[in-house]
Amino acid sequence: MSIQTLNHSMTLTIPFPTPRLATIAQSVLNVDKELRSDQVKRVISTNDANLVVQFNCSNVKMLRVSVNSLLEMLIMVTKTIDAFDGME
């Protein structure tokens, strides 16, 4: 197995209304790991009410695919939060 350098990077900062909602999104998104862990490294964290996602990839195509996938999952997470947050 060859070692690839992860020399393409991007950091996304996504604001949420509260730190609690950013933490919920982080917990949900961390469940899905990258399929090609040798080509993509993704770190999800929070900073106050912001969700911060850092990508390091072996090539631009993998960066694009990984970011697109995360954004699709993020849309689902935010719609679910909108639908169920505050329901007891």
XYZ file of C-alpha atoms in Angstrom:
88
model
C 0.000 0.000 0.000
C 1.447 3.358 -1.001
C 1.300 6.410 1.211
C -0.347 9.374 -0.480
C 0.234 12.934 0.596
C -2.883 14.826 1.558
C -1.846 18.162 0.079
C -5.286 19.549 -0.872
C -7.187 21.076 2.016
C -10.291 23.061 2.825
C -11.910 24.275 6.019
C -15.635 24.971 6.257
C -17.167 26.966 9.100
C -20.921 26.566 9.335
C -22.795 28.774 11.826
C -25.623 27.359 13.926
C -28.089 29.275 16.103
C -26.660 27.773 19.328
C -23.599 25.805 20.461
C -25.939 22.922 21.393
C -27.170 22.570 17.800
C -23.605 22.717 16.449
C -22.660 19.901 18.846
C -25.657 17.825 17.732
C -24.628 18.247 14.082
C -21.044 17.292 14.959
C -22.186 14.124 16.739
C -24.415 13.054 13.852
C -21.851 13.776 11.127
C -19.017 12.023 12.976
C -20.882 8.710 12.685
C -20.243 8.519 8.929
C -16.565 7.926 8.307
C -14.838 8.605 5.003
C -14.821 5.550 2.750
C -11.343 6.246 1.434
C -9.505 7.044 4.638
C -6.169 6.696 2.839
C -7.125 9.572 0.501
C -9.314 11.755 2.715
C -8.931 12.959 6.272
C -11.920 14.816 7.722
C -11.962 16.405 11.177
C -15.248 17.786 12.527
C -15.219 20.054 15.564
C -17.175 22.914 17.085
C -16.172 26.422 18.058
C -18.960 28.057 20.058
C -22.008 27.941 17.754
C -19.947 27.065 14.660
C -19.422 23.651 13.145
C -15.883 23.495 11.757
C -14.962 20.836 9.205
C -11.410 20.436 7.971
C -10.631 18.302 4.928
C -7.226 17.079 3.764
C -7.277 15.076 0.541
C -4.887 13.456 -1.871
C -6.376 15.165 -4.929
C -8.903 17.811 -5.909
C -11.492 15.286 -7.070
C -11.536 13.562 -3.678
C -11.812 16.960 -1.981
C -14.831 17.873 -4.113
C -16.538 14.523 -3.553
C -15.929 14.615 0.185
C -17.161 18.205 0.596
C -20.263 17.510 -1.529
C -21.066 14.430 0.528
C -20.726 16.309 3.793
C -22.914 19.169 2.557
C -25.644 16.722 1.513
C -25.551 15.113 4.954
C -25.545 18.549 6.586
C -28.721 19.504 4.719
C -30.413 16.378 6.089
C -29.161 17.111 9.627
C -30.367 20.715 9.604
C -33.793 19.723 8.220
C -34.110 17.109 10.955
C -33.071 19.603 13.623
C -35.634 22.082 12.287
C -38.353 19.438 12.382
C -37.648 17.972 15.830
C -35.717 20.494 17.945
C -37.776 21.656 20.881
C -40.139 18.683 20.779
C -40.291 16.951 24.120
